[in-house]
mmCIF file of C-alpha atoms in Angstrom:
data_model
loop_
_atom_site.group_PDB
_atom_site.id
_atom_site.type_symbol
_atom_site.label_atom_id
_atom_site.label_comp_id
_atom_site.label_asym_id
_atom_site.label_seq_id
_atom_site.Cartn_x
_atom_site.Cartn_y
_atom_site.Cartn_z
ATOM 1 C CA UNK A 1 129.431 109.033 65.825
ATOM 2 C CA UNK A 2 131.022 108.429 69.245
ATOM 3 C CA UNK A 3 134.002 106.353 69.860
ATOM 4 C CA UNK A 4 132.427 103.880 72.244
ATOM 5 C CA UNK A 5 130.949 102.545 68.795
ATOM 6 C CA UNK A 6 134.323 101.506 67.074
ATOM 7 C CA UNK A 7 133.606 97.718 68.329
ATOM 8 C CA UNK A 8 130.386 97.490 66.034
ATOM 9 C CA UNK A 9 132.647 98.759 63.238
ATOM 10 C CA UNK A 10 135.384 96.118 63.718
ATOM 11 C CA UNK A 11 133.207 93.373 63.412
ATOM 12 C CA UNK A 12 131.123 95.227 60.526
ATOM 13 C CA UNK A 13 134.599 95.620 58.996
ATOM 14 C CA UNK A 14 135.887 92.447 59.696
ATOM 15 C CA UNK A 15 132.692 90.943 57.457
ATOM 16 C CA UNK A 16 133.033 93.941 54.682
ATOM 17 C CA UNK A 17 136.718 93.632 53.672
ATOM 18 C CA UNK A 18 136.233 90.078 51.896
ATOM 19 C CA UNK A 19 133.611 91.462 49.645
ATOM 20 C CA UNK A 20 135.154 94.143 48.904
ATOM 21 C CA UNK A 21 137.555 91.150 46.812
ATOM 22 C CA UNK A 22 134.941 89.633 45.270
ATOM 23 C CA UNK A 23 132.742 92.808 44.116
ATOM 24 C CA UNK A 24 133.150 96.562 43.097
ATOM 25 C CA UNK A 25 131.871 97.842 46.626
ATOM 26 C CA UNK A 26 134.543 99.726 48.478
ATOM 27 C CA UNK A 27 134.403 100.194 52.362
ATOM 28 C CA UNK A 28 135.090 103.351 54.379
ATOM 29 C CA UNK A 29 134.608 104.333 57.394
ATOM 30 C CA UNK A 30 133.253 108.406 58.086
ATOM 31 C CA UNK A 31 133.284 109.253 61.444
ATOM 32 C CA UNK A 32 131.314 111.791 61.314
ATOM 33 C CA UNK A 33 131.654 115.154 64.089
ATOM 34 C CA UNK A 34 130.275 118.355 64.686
ATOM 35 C CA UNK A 35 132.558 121.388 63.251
ATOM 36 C CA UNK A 36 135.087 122.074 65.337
ATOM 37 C CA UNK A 37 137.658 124.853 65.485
ATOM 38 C CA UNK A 38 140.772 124.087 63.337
ATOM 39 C CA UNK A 39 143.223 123.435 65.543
ATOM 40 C CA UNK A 40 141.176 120.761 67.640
ATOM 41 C CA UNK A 41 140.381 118.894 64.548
ATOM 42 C CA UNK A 42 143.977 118.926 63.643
ATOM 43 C CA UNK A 43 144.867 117.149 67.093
ATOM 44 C CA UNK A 44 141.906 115.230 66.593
ATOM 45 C CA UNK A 45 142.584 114.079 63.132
ATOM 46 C CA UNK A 46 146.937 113.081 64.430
ATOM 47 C CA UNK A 47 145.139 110.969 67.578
ATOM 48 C CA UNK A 48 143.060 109.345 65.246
ATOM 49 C CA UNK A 49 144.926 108.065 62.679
ATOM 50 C CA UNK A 50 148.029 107.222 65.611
ATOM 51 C CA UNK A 51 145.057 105.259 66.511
ATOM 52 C CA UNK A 52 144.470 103.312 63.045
ATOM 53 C CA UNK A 53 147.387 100.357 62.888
ATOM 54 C CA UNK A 54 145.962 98.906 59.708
ATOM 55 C CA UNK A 55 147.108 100.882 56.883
ATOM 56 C CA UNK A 56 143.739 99.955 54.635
ATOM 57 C CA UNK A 57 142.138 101.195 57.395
ATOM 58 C CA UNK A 58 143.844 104.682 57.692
ATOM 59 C CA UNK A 59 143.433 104.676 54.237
ATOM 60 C CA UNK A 60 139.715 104.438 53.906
ATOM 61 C CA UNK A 61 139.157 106.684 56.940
ATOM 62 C CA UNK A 62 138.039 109.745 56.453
ATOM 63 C CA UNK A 63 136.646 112.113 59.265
ATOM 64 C CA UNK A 64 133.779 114.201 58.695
ATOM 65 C CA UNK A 65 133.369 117.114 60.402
ATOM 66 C CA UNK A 66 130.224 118.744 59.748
ATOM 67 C CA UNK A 67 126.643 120.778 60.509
ATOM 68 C CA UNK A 68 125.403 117.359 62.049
ATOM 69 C CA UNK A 69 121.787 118.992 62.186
ATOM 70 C CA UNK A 70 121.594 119.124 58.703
ATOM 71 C CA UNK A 71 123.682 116.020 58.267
ATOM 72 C CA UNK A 72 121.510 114.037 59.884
ATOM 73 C CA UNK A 73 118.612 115.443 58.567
ATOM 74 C CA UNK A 74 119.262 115.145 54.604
ATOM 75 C CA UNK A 75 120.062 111.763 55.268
ATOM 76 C CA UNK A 76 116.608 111.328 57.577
ATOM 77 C CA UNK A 77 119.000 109.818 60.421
ATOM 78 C CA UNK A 78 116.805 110.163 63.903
ATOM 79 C CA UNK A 79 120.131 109.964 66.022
ATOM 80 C CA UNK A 80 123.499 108.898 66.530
ATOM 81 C CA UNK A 81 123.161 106.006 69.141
ATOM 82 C CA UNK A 82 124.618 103.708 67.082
ATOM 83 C CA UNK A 83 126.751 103.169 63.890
ATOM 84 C CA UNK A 84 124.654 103.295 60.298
ATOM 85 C CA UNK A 85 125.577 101.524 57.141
ATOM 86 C CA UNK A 86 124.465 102.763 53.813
ATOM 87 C CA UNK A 87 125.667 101.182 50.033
ATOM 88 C CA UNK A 88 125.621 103.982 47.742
ATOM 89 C CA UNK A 89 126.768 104.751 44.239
ATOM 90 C CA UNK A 90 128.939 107.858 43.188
ATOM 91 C CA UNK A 91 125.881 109.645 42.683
ATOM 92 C CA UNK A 92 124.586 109.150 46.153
ATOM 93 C CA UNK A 93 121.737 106.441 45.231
ATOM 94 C CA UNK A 94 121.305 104.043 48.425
ATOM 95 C CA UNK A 95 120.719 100.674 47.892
ATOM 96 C CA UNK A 96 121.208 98.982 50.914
ATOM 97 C CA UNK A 97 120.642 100.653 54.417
ATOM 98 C CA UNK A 98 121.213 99.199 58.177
ATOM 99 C CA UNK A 99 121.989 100.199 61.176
ATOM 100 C CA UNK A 100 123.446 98.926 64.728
ATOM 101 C CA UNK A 101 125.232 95.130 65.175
ATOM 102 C CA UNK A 102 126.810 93.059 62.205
ATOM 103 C CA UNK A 103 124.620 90.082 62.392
ATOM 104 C CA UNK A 104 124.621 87.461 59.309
ATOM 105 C CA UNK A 105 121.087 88.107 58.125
ATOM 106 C CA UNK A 106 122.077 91.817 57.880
ATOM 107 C CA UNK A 107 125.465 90.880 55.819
ATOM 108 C CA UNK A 108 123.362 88.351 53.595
ATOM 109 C CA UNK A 109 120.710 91.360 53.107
ATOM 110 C CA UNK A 110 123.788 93.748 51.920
ATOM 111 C CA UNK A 111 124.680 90.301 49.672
ATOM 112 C CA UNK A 112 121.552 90.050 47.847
ATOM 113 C CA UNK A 113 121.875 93.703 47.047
ATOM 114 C CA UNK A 114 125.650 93.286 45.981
ATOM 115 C CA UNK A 115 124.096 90.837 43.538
ATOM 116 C CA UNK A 116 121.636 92.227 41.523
ATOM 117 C CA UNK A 117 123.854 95.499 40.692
#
């Protein structure tokens, strides 16, 4: 939600990408903003991805821009003061859900999940 946040994601990411090798689970990373006028999320969307150096990364980035009220609220997020993880399928079933710090109990949660689908 806010760029200060992008260290929690590296180290989320930095635990994610090896599953992703072992299991069907692909990562991506939606920062997610309010609407903004087109021209600002074009400028936004150039200094972001000059931003990305890993091209997996850049790849499996894709900004959001959206009514965050109603965002947040379909997805019963309370706020945006730190990063939130979800595992869903295509049809937008969540099976796993966390928010905040990678921590190892947190990743070995996620695991257990990976496992039984």
């Amino acid at each position: 939600f806010t760029q200060n946040q992008q260290l929690l994601i590296y180290d989320w990411l930095d635990a994610l990408r090896p599953l992703e090798e072992v299991s069907p689970m692909r990562v991506y990373e939606l920062p997610t903003l309010p609407r903004f006028n087109w021209l600002f999320r074009r400028q936004l969307d150039f200094w972001m991805s000059r931003g990305i150096a890993d091209p997996k990364a850049r790849d499996t980035t894709i900004t959001l821009y959206t009514d965050m009220d109603a965002m947040l609220g379909s997805l019963n997020f309370t706020d945006t003061s730190t990063i939130r993880l979800l595992l869903i399928d295509r049809d937008g079933n969540v099976y796993w859900e966390d928010i905040g710090a990678f921590s190892e109990g947190k990743l070995q949660g996620l695991e257990a999940v990976l496992a039984t689908l």
